[in-house]
């Protein structure tokens, strides 16, 4: 199966979007700590991912509070995947601590491991790792940089009333909210 990629400009920087016909498998802010280098076998396709790009534009314009795109992430350990699934359950405008996330996945002593898994999230923004903060409420590491994390969290505070009015729903199967 062919892996496609494209770039998309946003207020937090240029994004690298990567995936296959099965769905989105990567979304990184260029320059992000764990962002991959474009592999020679990937094919650039600037017409790929129209729904993902449209939903990102709506989110950054302040008219979308959740994403409904198919994910096709094939990497990660079972533990990392459990953390990433838990991230999808954090609503827009809400933050949780690493300790709360460890509790949520049923492993309260795994706070540091949750932080490491959070940092390896291959689908930033859509799988909202930016919504996890330090126990004392401070912004802690973010692969896309603390400036981007701060921007995203402030943006989502502005969207919070919209999220409350729209309510939360489960997207069709294959969507990003699991």
PDB file of C-alpha atoms in Angstrom, residues 19 43 52 59 72 74 77 89 103-104 115 119 134 139 142 144 147 167:
ATOM      1  CA  UNK A  19      -1.204   8.193   5.618  1.00  0.00           C
ATOM      2  CA  UNK A  43       4.710   9.731  -2.424  1.00  0.00           C
ATOM      3  CA  UNK A  52      -8.252  15.930   7.192  1.00  0.00           C
ATOM      4  CA  UNK A  59     -10.465  23.594  14.012  1.00  0.00           C
ATOM      5  CA  UNK A  72      -4.434   4.025  10.452  1.00  0.00           C
ATOM      6  CA  UNK A  74       0.285   0.910  12.891  1.00  0.00           C
ATOM      7  CA  UNK A  77       3.375  -0.723  21.836  1.00  0.00           C
ATOM      8  CA  UNK A  89     -11.305  10.853  25.291  1.00  0.00           C
ATOM      9  CA  UNK A 103      -5.067   6.471  36.539  1.00  0.00           C
ATOM     10  CA  UNK A 104      -7.377   6.450  33.531  1.00  0.00           C
ATOM     11  CA  UNK A 115       4.621  11.029  29.507  1.00  0.00           C
ATOM     12  CA  UNK A 119       5.591  12.287  23.509  1.00  0.00           C
ATOM     13  CA  UNK A 134       2.123  18.752  34.624  1.00  0.00           C
ATOM     14  CA  UNK A 139       2.980  23.185  30.546  1.00  0.00           C
ATOM     15  CA  UNK A 142       5.429  18.897  23.773  1.00  0.00           C
ATOM     16  CA  UNK A 144       5.866  20.531  18.627  1.00  0.00           C
ATOM     17  CA  UNK A 147       4.860  27.692  22.164  1.00  0.00           C
ATOM     18  CA  UNK A 167     -22.195  18.507  22.585  1.00  0.00           C
TER      19      UNK A 167
END
